[in-house]
GROMACS .gro file of C-alpha atoms in nm:
model
  463
    1MET     CA    1   0.461   0.001  -3.217
    2LYS     CA    2   0.289  -0.300  -3.139
    3ARG     CA    3   0.259  -0.432  -2.791
    4ILE     CA    4   0.011  -0.574  -2.568
    5ALA     CA    5  -0.235  -0.822  -2.775
    6SER     CA    6  -0.591  -0.647  -2.744
    7LEU     CA    7  -0.728  -0.956  -2.610
    8ILE     CA    8  -0.454  -1.000  -2.327
    9LEU     CA    9  -0.676  -1.004  -2.051
   10PHE     CA   10  -0.864  -1.273  -2.194
   11VAL     CA   11  -0.582  -1.469  -2.276
   12MET     CA   12  -0.417  -1.390  -1.948
   13LEU     CA   13  -0.732  -1.527  -1.745
   14ALA     CA   14  -0.788  -1.866  -1.946
   15SER     CA   15  -0.448  -1.951  -1.962
   16ILE     CA   16  -0.439  -1.924  -1.561
   17LEU     CA   17  -0.748  -2.054  -1.488
   18ALA     CA   18  -0.711  -2.376  -1.689
   19ALA     CA   19  -0.408  -2.384  -1.505
   20CYS     CA   20  -0.534  -2.348  -1.177
   21GLY     CA   21  -0.831  -2.572  -1.219
   22GLY     CA   22  -1.062  -2.296  -1.186
   23GLY     CA   23  -1.152  -2.052  -1.015
   24GLY     CA   24   0.799   0.688  -0.300
   25GLN     CA   25   0.615   0.925  -0.525
   26THR     CA   26   0.819   0.844  -0.811
   27THR     CA   27   0.756   0.437  -0.809
   28ALA     CA   28   0.690   0.242  -1.139
   29SER     CA   29   0.704  -0.100  -0.922
   30PRO     CA   30   0.376  -0.309  -0.927
   31SER     CA   31   0.505  -0.394  -0.551
   32PRO     CA   32   0.580  -0.059  -0.392
   33ALA     CA   33   0.940  -0.124  -0.234
   34PRO     CA   34   0.979  -0.088   0.171
   35ALA     CA   35   1.192   0.174   0.328
   36GLU     CA   36   1.523   0.246   0.091
   37SER     CA   37   1.799  -0.005   0.254
   38PRO     CA   38   2.183   0.069   0.192
   39VAL     CA   39   2.323  -0.205  -0.074
   40THR     CA   40   2.357  -0.556   0.074
   41GLU     CA   41   2.584  -0.791  -0.079
   42ALA     CA   42   2.556  -1.169  -0.019
   43SER     CA   43   2.795  -1.439  -0.196
   44PRO     CA   44   2.655  -1.775  -0.159
   45SER     CA   45   2.979  -2.021  -0.105
   46PRO     CA   46   2.931  -2.325  -0.331
   47GLU     CA   47   3.033  -2.538  -0.032
   48ALA     CA   48   2.761  -2.380   0.154
   49PRO     CA   49   2.482  -2.655   0.289
   50ALA     CA   50   2.131  -2.600   0.266
   51SER     CA   51   1.956  -2.482   0.550
   52PRO     CA   52   1.754  -2.772   0.714
   53GLU     CA   53   1.445  -2.541   0.776
   54THR     CA   54   1.475  -2.392   0.413
   55PRO     CA   55   1.593  -2.663   0.176
   56ALA     CA   56   1.794  -2.584  -0.158
   57ALA     CA   57   1.594  -2.500  -0.465
   58THR     CA   58   1.513  -2.812  -0.668
   59THR     CA   59   1.605  -2.916  -1.010
   60GLY     CA   60   1.417  -3.198  -1.132
   61HIS     CA   61   1.200  -2.989  -1.436
   62PRO     CA   62   1.340  -2.997  -1.774
   63SER     CA   63   1.363  -2.564  -1.781
   64CYS     CA   64   1.586  -2.601  -1.447
   65GLU     CA   65   1.862  -2.768  -1.672
   66THR     CA   66   2.170  -2.574  -1.682
   67THR     CA   67   2.350  -2.566  -2.033
   68ALA     CA   68   2.638  -2.292  -1.975
   69GLY     CA   69   2.958  -2.378  -1.874
   70GLN     CA   70   3.159  -2.265  -1.537
   71VAL     CA   71   3.250  -1.886  -1.520
   72ASP     CA   72   3.452  -1.682  -1.262
   73ARG     CA   73   3.143  -1.533  -1.098
   74LEU     CA   74   2.786  -1.403  -1.203
   75VAL     CA   75   2.656  -1.078  -1.011
   76TRP     CA   76   2.307  -1.074  -0.984
   77TRP     CA   77   2.135  -0.738  -0.888
   78THR     CA   78   1.787  -0.758  -0.716
   79ARG     CA   79   1.549  -0.520  -0.564
   80VAL     CA   80   1.497  -0.807  -0.287
   81GLN     CA   81   1.604  -0.684   0.053
   82GLU     CA   82   1.755  -0.913   0.334
   83ALA     CA   83   1.433  -0.806   0.530
   84ASP     CA   84   1.200  -0.936   0.250
   85PRO     CA   85   1.023  -1.287   0.298
   86GLU     CA   86   1.152  -1.416  -0.024
   87TRP     CA   87   1.532  -1.317   0.059
   88ASP     CA   88   1.616  -1.652   0.175
   89GLU     CA   89   1.449  -1.806  -0.171
   90VAL     CA   90   1.656  -1.587  -0.351
   91GLN     CA   91   1.987  -1.716  -0.170
   92GLN     CA   92   1.889  -2.100  -0.226
   93ILE     CA   93   1.855  -2.047  -0.596
   94ALA     CA   94   2.135  -1.898  -0.627
   95GLN     CA   95   2.345  -2.169  -0.425
   96ALA     CA   96   2.168  -2.408  -0.639
   97TYR     CA   97   2.279  -2.271  -0.954
   98THR     CA   98   2.621  -2.248  -0.787
   99GLU     CA   99   2.607  -2.623  -0.686
  100ARG     CA  100   2.531  -2.734  -1.073
  101THR     CA  101   2.745  -2.522  -1.217
  102GLY     CA  102   3.036  -2.432  -1.026
  103THR     CA  103   2.984  -2.051  -1.088
  104PRO     CA  104   2.964  -1.817  -0.775
  105VAL     CA  105   2.653  -1.608  -0.781
  106GLU     CA  106   2.722  -1.265  -0.594
  107ILE     CA  107   2.363  -1.145  -0.495
  108ILE     CA  108   2.366  -0.742  -0.435
  109ASN     CA  109   2.030  -0.573  -0.335
  110VAL     CA  110   2.012  -0.230  -0.489
  111PRO     CA  111   1.681  -0.030  -0.325
  112ASP     CA  112   1.381  -0.001  -0.548
  113ALA     CA  113   1.432   0.403  -0.605
  114ASP     CA  114   1.807   0.349  -0.695
  115PHE     CA  115   1.782   0.075  -0.938
  116ARG     CA  116   1.719   0.215  -1.264
  117SER     CA  117   1.940   0.524  -1.209
  118ARG     CA  118   2.209   0.280  -1.090
  119MET     CA  119   2.154   0.062  -1.409
  120SER     CA  120   2.195   0.350  -1.649
  121ILE     CA  121   2.505   0.416  -1.502
  122ALA     CA  122   2.693   0.131  -1.437
  123ALA     CA  123   2.559  -0.119  -1.693
  124PRO     CA  124   2.766   0.063  -1.997
  125ALA     CA  125   3.072   0.152  -1.750
  126GLY     CA  126   3.119  -0.228  -1.756
  127GLU     CA  127   3.020  -0.218  -1.338
  128GLY     CA  128   2.670  -0.355  -1.354
  129PRO     CA  129   2.524  -0.699  -1.272
  130ASP     CA  130   2.506  -0.985  -1.533
  131VAL     CA  131   2.166  -1.075  -1.456
  132PHE     CA  132   1.880  -0.800  -1.300
  133GLY     CA  133   1.548  -0.866  -1.151
  134PRO     CA  134   1.296  -0.937  -1.096
  135VAL     CA  135   1.143  -0.617  -1.144
  136ALA     CA  136   0.826  -0.477  -1.300
  137HIS     CA  137   0.787  -0.507  -1.673
  138ASP     CA  138   0.730  -0.153  -1.718
  139TRP     CA  139   1.109  -0.085  -1.693
  140VAL     CA  140   1.150  -0.280  -1.973
  141GLY     CA  141   1.103  -0.015  -2.216
  142GLU     CA  142   1.342   0.216  -2.052
  143PHE     CA  143   1.624  -0.047  -2.055
  144ALA     CA  144   1.543  -0.140  -2.404
  145ILE     CA  145   1.614   0.228  -2.527
  146GLN     CA  146   1.925   0.249  -2.344
  147GLN     CA  147   2.040  -0.067  -2.486
  148ILE     CA  148   2.139  -0.211  -2.124
  149ALA     CA  149   1.894  -0.482  -2.166
  150ALA     CA  150   1.982  -0.789  -2.369
  151PRO     CA  151   1.731  -0.923  -2.625
  152ILE     CA  152   1.613  -1.256  -2.546
  153PRO     CA  153   1.652  -1.482  -2.842
  154GLU     CA  154   1.303  -1.685  -2.910
  155ASN     CA  155   1.465  -2.028  -2.873
  156ALA     CA  156   1.664  -1.939  -2.566
  157LEU     CA  157   1.345  -1.910  -2.308
  158LYS     CA  158   1.355  -2.277  -2.195
  159GLU     CA  159   0.983  -2.407  -2.237
  160ARG     CA  160   0.880  -2.085  -2.349
  161ASP     CA  161   0.533  -2.218  -2.468
  162ASP     CA  162   0.474  -2.284  -2.100
  163ILE     CA  163   0.454  -1.920  -2.004
  164ILE     CA  164   0.124  -1.743  -2.064
  165GLU     CA  165   0.123  -1.537  -2.373
  166ALA     CA  166   0.023  -1.219  -2.187
  167ALA     CA  167   0.314  -1.216  -1.948
  168LEU     CA  168   0.554  -1.267  -2.262
  169ALA     CA  169   0.394  -0.970  -2.472
  170ALA     CA  170   0.449  -0.704  -2.161
  171ALA     CA  171   0.810  -0.805  -2.170
  172THR     CA  172   0.816  -0.731  -2.526
  173LEU     CA  173   0.917  -0.416  -2.714
  174ASP     CA  174   0.892  -0.350  -3.059
  175GLY     CA  175   0.905  -0.763  -3.161
  176ASN     CA  176   1.184  -0.841  -2.914
  177LEU     CA  177   1.206  -1.023  -2.591
  178TYR     CA  178   1.353  -0.834  -2.314
  179GLY     CA  179   1.287  -1.008  -1.977
  180ALA     CA  180   1.199  -1.373  -1.896
  181PRO     CA  181   0.881  -1.360  -1.678
  182GLN     CA  182   0.815  -1.497  -1.332
  183PHE     CA  183   0.541  -1.352  -1.172
  184VAL     CA  184   0.229  -1.178  -1.252
  185GLU     CA  185   0.075  -0.948  -0.994
  186SER     CA  186  -0.184  -0.678  -0.926
  187VAL     CA  187  -0.358  -0.529  -0.596
  188ALA     CA  188  -0.708  -0.678  -0.459
  189LEU     CA  189  -0.901  -0.628  -0.112
  190ILE     CA  190  -0.692  -0.821   0.217
  191TYR     CA  191  -0.859  -0.824   0.480
  192ASN     CA  192  -0.882  -0.963   0.848
  193LYS     CA  193  -1.115  -1.266   0.879
  194ASP     CA  194  -1.170  -1.210   1.258
  195MET     CA  195  -1.267  -0.879   1.189
  196VAL     CA  196  -1.443  -0.907   0.843
  197PRO     CA  197  -1.592  -1.260   0.826
  198ASP     CA  198  -1.766  -1.162   0.482
  199PRO     CA  199  -1.580  -0.941   0.277
  200PRO     CA  200  -1.796  -0.611   0.096
  201GLN     CA  201  -1.858  -0.662  -0.262
  202THR     CA  202  -1.953  -0.296  -0.322
  203TRP     CA  203  -1.802   0.036  -0.204
  204GLU     CA  204  -2.105   0.125   0.000
  205GLU     CA  205  -2.053  -0.211   0.174
  206LEU     CA  206  -1.732  -0.146   0.254
  207VAL     CA  207  -1.785   0.203   0.386
  208GLU     CA  208  -2.044   0.075   0.620
  209VAL     CA  209  -1.805  -0.208   0.759
  210ALA     CA  210  -1.520  -0.007   0.765
  211ASN     CA  211  -1.660   0.240   0.987
  212SER     CA  212  -1.862   0.003   1.219
  213LEU     CA  213  -1.514  -0.110   1.313
  214ASN     CA  214  -1.352   0.212   1.397
  215GLN     CA  215  -1.265   0.230   1.744
  216GLY     CA  216  -0.951   0.409   1.889
  217ASP     CA  217  -0.618   0.294   1.724
  218THR     CA  218  -0.827   0.050   1.531
  219TYR     CA  219  -0.988   0.124   1.200
  220GLY     CA  220  -1.196  -0.070   0.944
  221PHE     CA  221  -0.972   0.040   0.613
  222ALA     CA  222  -0.682   0.225   0.478
  223PHE     CA  223  -0.441   0.201   0.226
  224PRO     CA  224  -0.169   0.420   0.079
  225LEU     CA  225  -0.402   0.655  -0.044
  226LEU     CA  226  -0.119   0.884  -0.226
  227GLU     CA  227   0.033   0.589  -0.399
  228GLN     CA  228  -0.016   0.625  -0.783
  229TYR     CA  229  -0.016   0.267  -0.822
  230HIS     CA  230  -0.263   0.203  -0.560
  231GLU     CA  231  -0.494   0.484  -0.709
  232GLY     CA  232  -0.503   0.287  -1.037
  233PRO     CA  233  -0.776   0.074  -0.962
  234PHE     CA  234  -1.011   0.403  -0.899
  235LEU     CA  235  -0.889   0.596  -1.182
  236GLN     CA  236  -0.950   0.325  -1.454
  237GLY     CA  237  -1.260   0.235  -1.282
  238PHE     CA  238  -1.397   0.555  -1.331
  239GLY     CA  239  -1.284   0.551  -1.697
  240GLY     CA  240  -0.940   0.735  -1.672
  241TYR     CA  241  -0.604   0.612  -1.827
  242VAL     CA  242  -0.235   0.666  -1.855
  243PHE     CA  243  -0.213   0.631  -2.213
  244GLU     CA  244  -0.463   0.556  -2.488
  245TYR     CA  245  -0.378   0.191  -2.655
  246ASP     CA  246  -0.473   0.054  -2.976
  247PRO     CA  247  -0.367  -0.303  -3.072
  248ASP     CA  248  -0.271  -0.204  -3.411
  249THR     CA  249  -0.048   0.102  -3.340
  250GLY     CA  250   0.047   0.055  -2.971
  251PHE     CA  251   0.018   0.348  -2.725
  252ASN     CA  252  -0.051   0.671  -2.832
  253VAL     CA  253   0.215   0.902  -2.574
  254GLU     CA  254  -0.005   1.166  -2.713
  255ASN     CA  255  -0.292   1.082  -2.588
  256ILE     CA  256  -0.301   1.107  -2.196
  257GLY     CA  257  -0.585   1.036  -1.991
  258LEU     CA  258  -0.485   1.154  -1.654
  259ASN     CA  259  -0.699   1.470  -1.694
  260ASN     CA  260  -1.005   1.328  -1.869
  261GLU     CA  261  -1.350   1.327  -1.717
  262GLY     CA  262  -1.301   0.965  -1.541
  263SER     CA  263  -0.988   1.051  -1.390
  264ILE     CA  264  -1.110   1.387  -1.276
  265GLU     CA  265  -1.400   1.180  -1.135
  266ALA     CA  266  -1.142   0.929  -0.945
  267ILE     CA  267  -0.934   1.230  -0.811
  268LYS     CA  268  -1.220   1.378  -0.660
  269PHE     CA  269  -1.353   1.031  -0.514
  270LEU     CA  270  -1.021   1.004  -0.356
  271ARG     CA  271  -1.022   1.319  -0.215
  272ASP     CA  272  -1.387   1.299  -0.073
  273MET     CA  273  -1.306   0.943   0.051
  274TYR     CA  274  -1.043   1.071   0.272
  275HIS     CA  275  -1.182   1.423   0.418
  276GLN     CA  276  -1.561   1.317   0.410
  277GLY     CA  277  -1.496   0.944   0.588
  278ARG     CA  278  -1.595   0.761   0.331
  279PRO     CA  279  -1.468   0.563   0.488
  280GLN     CA  280  -1.259   0.735   0.785
  281MET     CA  281  -0.911   0.636   0.774
  282PRO     CA  282  -0.636   0.734   0.986
  283GLU     CA  283  -0.446   1.054   0.884
  284VAL     CA  284  -0.091   0.826   0.770
  285VAL     CA  285  -0.277   0.750   0.444
  286ILE     CA  286  -0.192   1.089   0.320
  287ASP     CA  287   0.165   1.087   0.438
  288ARG     CA  288   0.374   0.989   0.167
  289THR     CA  289   0.668   0.906   0.361
  290ASN     CA  290   0.511   0.671   0.628
  291MET     CA  291   0.186   0.541   0.441
  292HIS     CA  292   0.340   0.239   0.323
  293GLY     CA  293   0.489   0.106   0.658
  294VAL     CA  294   0.249   0.210   0.899
  295VAL     CA  295  -0.056   0.073   0.732
  296GLU     CA  296   0.148  -0.234   0.674
  297GLY     CA  297   0.226  -0.244   1.031
  298MET     CA  298  -0.147  -0.181   1.147
  299MET     CA  299  -0.253  -0.472   0.937
  300GLU     CA  300   0.021  -0.676   1.080
  301ALA     CA  301  -0.089  -0.594   1.419
  302GLY     CA  302  -0.462  -0.668   1.400
  303GLN     CA  303  -0.537  -0.302   1.404
  304LEU     CA  304  -0.671  -0.279   1.057
  305ALA     CA  305  -0.971  -0.467   0.919
  306MET     CA  306  -0.904  -0.414   0.518
  307THR     CA  307  -0.654  -0.291   0.284
  308ILE     CA  308  -0.572  -0.268  -0.034
  309ASN     CA  309  -0.221  -0.447  -0.166
  310GLY     CA  310  -0.099  -0.708  -0.331
  311PRO     CA  311   0.057  -1.093  -0.312
  312TRP     CA  312   0.356  -0.978  -0.185
  313ARG     CA  313   0.177  -0.890   0.170
  314GLU     CA  314   0.097  -1.248   0.231
  315VAL     CA  315   0.396  -1.369   0.379
  316PRO     CA  316   0.459  -1.101   0.611
  317LEU     CA  317   0.059  -1.143   0.738
  318GLN     CA  318   0.116  -1.522   0.789
  319GLU     CA  319   0.434  -1.450   1.019
  320ALA     CA  320   0.233  -1.220   1.218
  321GLY     CA  321  -0.018  -1.475   1.272
  322ILE     CA  322  -0.294  -1.300   1.099
  323ASN     CA  323  -0.594  -1.460   0.986
  324TYR     CA  324  -0.647  -1.276   0.654
  325GLY     CA  325  -0.842  -1.343   0.334
  326VAL     CA  326  -0.820  -1.186  -0.016
  327ALA     CA  327  -1.086  -1.075  -0.198
  328LYS     CA  328  -1.178  -0.896  -0.577
  329LEU     CA  329  -1.196  -0.516  -0.519
  330PRO     CA  330  -1.532  -0.389  -0.461
  331THR     CA  331  -1.722  -0.222  -0.724
  332LEU     CA  332  -1.724   0.162  -0.742
  333PRO     CA  333  -2.041   0.356  -0.692
  334ASN     CA  334  -2.060   0.396  -1.040
  335GLY     CA  335  -2.144   0.000  -1.091
  336ASN     CA  336  -1.797  -0.049  -1.250
  337PRO     CA  337  -1.540  -0.301  -1.122
  338MET     CA  338  -1.215  -0.155  -0.999
  339ARG     CA  339  -0.938  -0.206  -1.225
  340PRO     CA  340  -0.601  -0.202  -1.115
  341PHE     CA  341  -0.270  -0.178  -1.289
  342LEU     CA  342  -0.152  -0.531  -1.393
  343GLY     CA  343   0.210  -0.578  -1.327
  344VAL     CA  344   0.471  -0.899  -1.471
  345GLN     CA  345   0.783  -0.945  -1.276
  346VAL     CA  346   1.077  -1.028  -1.507
  347LEU     CA  347   1.441  -1.104  -1.494
  348GLY     CA  348   1.663  -0.981  -1.766
  349VAL     CA  349   2.045  -1.020  -1.908
  350ASN     CA  350   2.263  -0.699  -1.887
  351ALA     CA  351   2.372  -0.613  -2.242
  352PHE     CA  352   2.705  -0.532  -2.143
  353SER     CA  353   2.768  -0.869  -1.937
  354ARG     CA  354   3.096  -1.033  -2.043
  355ASN     CA  355   2.935  -1.365  -1.958
  356GLN     CA  356   2.613  -1.349  -2.160
  357GLU     CA  357   2.561  -1.722  -2.201
  358ALA     CA  358   2.632  -1.763  -1.837
  359ALA     CA  359   2.399  -1.490  -1.755
  360LEU     CA  360   2.099  -1.606  -1.978
  361ASP     CA  361   2.153  -1.953  -1.847
  362LEU     CA  362   2.105  -1.799  -1.493
  363VAL     CA  363   1.774  -1.594  -1.604
  364ASN     CA  364   1.637  -1.964  -1.732
  365PHE     CA  365   1.717  -2.104  -1.406
  366ILE     CA  366   1.589  -1.857  -1.178
  367THR     CA  367   1.230  -1.842  -1.383
  368CYS     CA  368   1.234  -2.237  -1.439
  369THR     CA  369   0.934  -2.431  -1.302
  370ASP     CA  370   1.092  -2.563  -0.985
  371ASN     CA  371   1.274  -2.235  -0.863
  372VAL     CA  372   0.960  -2.035  -0.926
  373VAL     CA  373   0.800  -2.283  -0.705
  374THR     CA  374   1.065  -2.234  -0.434
  375TYR     CA  375   1.007  -1.845  -0.481
  376PHE     CA  376   0.674  -1.876  -0.422
  377GLY     CA  377   0.729  -2.033  -0.095
  378GLY     CA  378   0.843  -1.678   0.010
  379SER     CA  379   0.671  -1.455  -0.207
  380ALA     CA  380   0.308  -1.609  -0.265
  381LYS     CA  381   0.294  -1.417  -0.593
  382VAL     CA  382   0.144  -1.595  -0.903
  383PRO     CA  383   0.379  -1.770  -1.131
  384VAL     CA  384   0.344  -1.736  -1.489
  385ARG     CA  385   0.439  -2.067  -1.587
  386GLN     CA  386   0.146  -2.302  -1.611
  387SER     CA  387   0.348  -2.608  -1.485
  388ALA     CA  388   0.440  -2.409  -1.175
  389LEU     CA  389   0.051  -2.332  -1.130
  390GLN     CA  390   0.014  -2.680  -1.099
  391ALA     CA  391   0.232  -2.746  -0.834
  392PRO     CA  392   0.066  -2.874  -0.506
  393GLU     CA  393   0.278  -2.596  -0.329
  394VAL     CA  394   0.076  -2.302  -0.541
  395GLN     CA  395  -0.221  -2.488  -0.577
  396ALA     CA  396  -0.235  -2.500  -0.152
  397ASN     CA  397  -0.292  -2.147  -0.152
  398PRO     CA  398  -0.636  -2.065  -0.193
  399ASN     CA  399  -0.591  -1.712  -0.315
  400VAL     CA  400  -0.422  -1.799  -0.612
  401ALA     CA  401  -0.754  -1.823  -0.787
  402VAL     CA  402  -0.832  -1.469  -0.616
  403TRP     CA  403  -0.542  -1.307  -0.714
  404ASN     CA  404  -0.591  -1.416  -1.090
  405GLU     CA  405  -0.949  -1.331  -1.094
  406GLN     CA  406  -0.876  -0.964  -0.982
  407ALA     CA  407  -0.602  -0.965  -1.238
  408ALA     CA  408  -0.813  -1.057  -1.520
  409GLU     CA  409  -0.959  -0.697  -1.469
  410GLY     CA  410  -0.670  -0.499  -1.434
  411ILE     CA  411  -0.482  -0.300  -1.694
  412PRO     CA  412  -0.149  -0.378  -1.800
  413MET     CA  413   0.107  -0.118  -1.696
  414PRO     CA  414   0.245   0.034  -2.019
  415ASN     CA  415   0.574  -0.074  -2.095
  416ILE     CA  416   0.708   0.222  -2.294
  417PRO     CA  417   0.978   0.423  -2.189
  418ALA     CA  418   0.735   0.727  -2.180
  419MET     CA  419   0.588   0.553  -1.846
  420ALA     CA  420   0.902   0.653  -1.669
  421ASN     CA  421   0.789   1.035  -1.708
  422VAL     CA  422   0.454   0.945  -1.565
  423TRP     CA  423   0.510   0.895  -1.216
  424LYS     CA  424   0.651   1.269  -1.067
  425PRO     CA  425   0.369   1.481  -1.216
  426TRP     CA  426   0.071   1.244  -1.135
  427GLY     CA  427   0.229   1.223  -0.780
  428ASP     CA  428   0.300   1.625  -0.760
  429ALA     CA  429  -0.073   1.672  -0.840
  430VAL     CA  430  -0.261   1.426  -0.611
  431ASP     CA  431  -0.036   1.575  -0.325
  432ALA     CA  432  -0.166   1.917  -0.434
  433ILE     CA  433  -0.495   1.789  -0.454
  434ILE     CA  434  -0.606   1.536  -0.168
  435PRO     CA  435  -0.441   1.627   0.160
  436PRO     CA  436  -0.511   2.018   0.129
  437ASN     CA  437  -0.861   1.927  -0.005
  438THR     CA  438  -0.858   2.141  -0.304
  439PRO     CA  439  -1.201   2.270  -0.420
  440ASP     CA  440  -1.324   2.104  -0.765
  441ASP     CA  441  -1.288   2.420  -0.972
  442GLN     CA  442  -0.900   2.380  -0.916
  443ILE     CA  443  -0.851   2.005  -0.972
  444GLN     CA  444  -0.891   2.025  -1.353
  445GLN     CA  445  -0.599   2.284  -1.401
  446LEU     CA  446  -0.359   2.107  -1.171
  447MET     CA  447  -0.442   1.772  -1.369
  448ASP     CA  448  -0.413   1.979  -1.695
  449ASN     CA  449  -0.080   2.082  -1.559
  450ALA     CA  450   0.070   1.717  -1.454
  451VAL     CA  451  -0.004   1.633  -1.811
  452GLU     CA  452   0.151   1.905  -1.995
  453GLN     CA  453   0.463   1.834  -1.774
  454ILE     CA  454   0.433   1.465  -1.853
  455ARG     CA  455   0.426   1.565  -2.223
  456THR     CA  456   0.717   1.786  -2.215
  457ALA     CA  457   0.915   1.527  -2.055
  458ILE     CA  458   0.818   1.299  -2.329
  459ARG     CA  459   0.941   1.515  -2.599
  460GLN     CA  460   1.277   1.589  -2.388
  461THR     CA  461   1.351   1.252  -2.376
  462GLN     CA  462   1.240   1.144  -2.696
  463GLY     CA  463   1.486   1.419  -2.832
   0.00000   0.00000   0.00000
């Protein structure tokens, strides 16, 4: 199966920079979810006026034109929660669609950890959404194989040429597009400018700067050390990989690189980072349950100078009044750049929806230029539409160019169904290695076991 083109990163970088004018254990999401919350529903009223503080989404761009007639209701499942910065923007966009078409849009929050399992059960039973997302592009393969994601015809995605090719390729499986791309993202180094005026460019510099800032409850550096997604930049920077990729044949699920020499070196590096204080980090970074929330809270409280995270953290830091900056991840001791996972956020149509035309119309509306810019106001995620990248609101954020530069060194998350079988064995292995400070001579066997578990799960899934 042919999927992401071999020059995907070059194409993405060239396209984005041209537009910009220059320079959980089982999570499968590029933006790790906050703590789980109960399902939240919101039904924007067609008559409800827009908030004066947050004006309704604009609809001036041609891609924001609606073409479907009015239907009784459209249901939109989203992982965005009421506490998330972009919740207001999600409601604004839904309300704007209702005002344009007369069709009420019911927004239902489904927690990240439950999303795929609920889609698998609810969609075929006729109880799922009409529209789902944004979700990470690596879920596309699973939804496509289950036939719960409807293919989007080539001429059905409005102003398709405006979307960078890499984003379209990431949402494509076996020649069919299964999601309308919205944003591209990866992690980078986020730092407190008041504590670190000049971000470190090498790992050695980071260790030195971080340890010089450790005092009491204040730390120079911390990140969710056991989170597999956050481990990706180290693993791939040392030469590890998940699945071997060939541009002519696609991903080779028989060649799993989580136990190769580079991956083993990365796991040892992460283990020693914590236990040898290079740099010294708080104990919570190896607490899988609390590591995300506590580390993010420390950053917002001004008790953490540097962390590894994504653009979804910009708005919370702004609201907390932190004078922050974004920089590329420092080079590793081997001289190589860190290579994070590259993710694309997409919107999709439920193949079992009774309102296919209207659902696709809503997907087009959510991902159109003006509404992507509206969404950007709450999320600070980098749009995949070149016209949205040119918007003054996007250009005003100096970090967009940095996110783009970092993403250009990223490695696209595999969008094949087998990826769903990777996260838990990988997570179990690092849990058994890093916190207990497992000796070198046991690490290879633990990672070999993880790879064998992945292979077994893939065979069982393939049937």
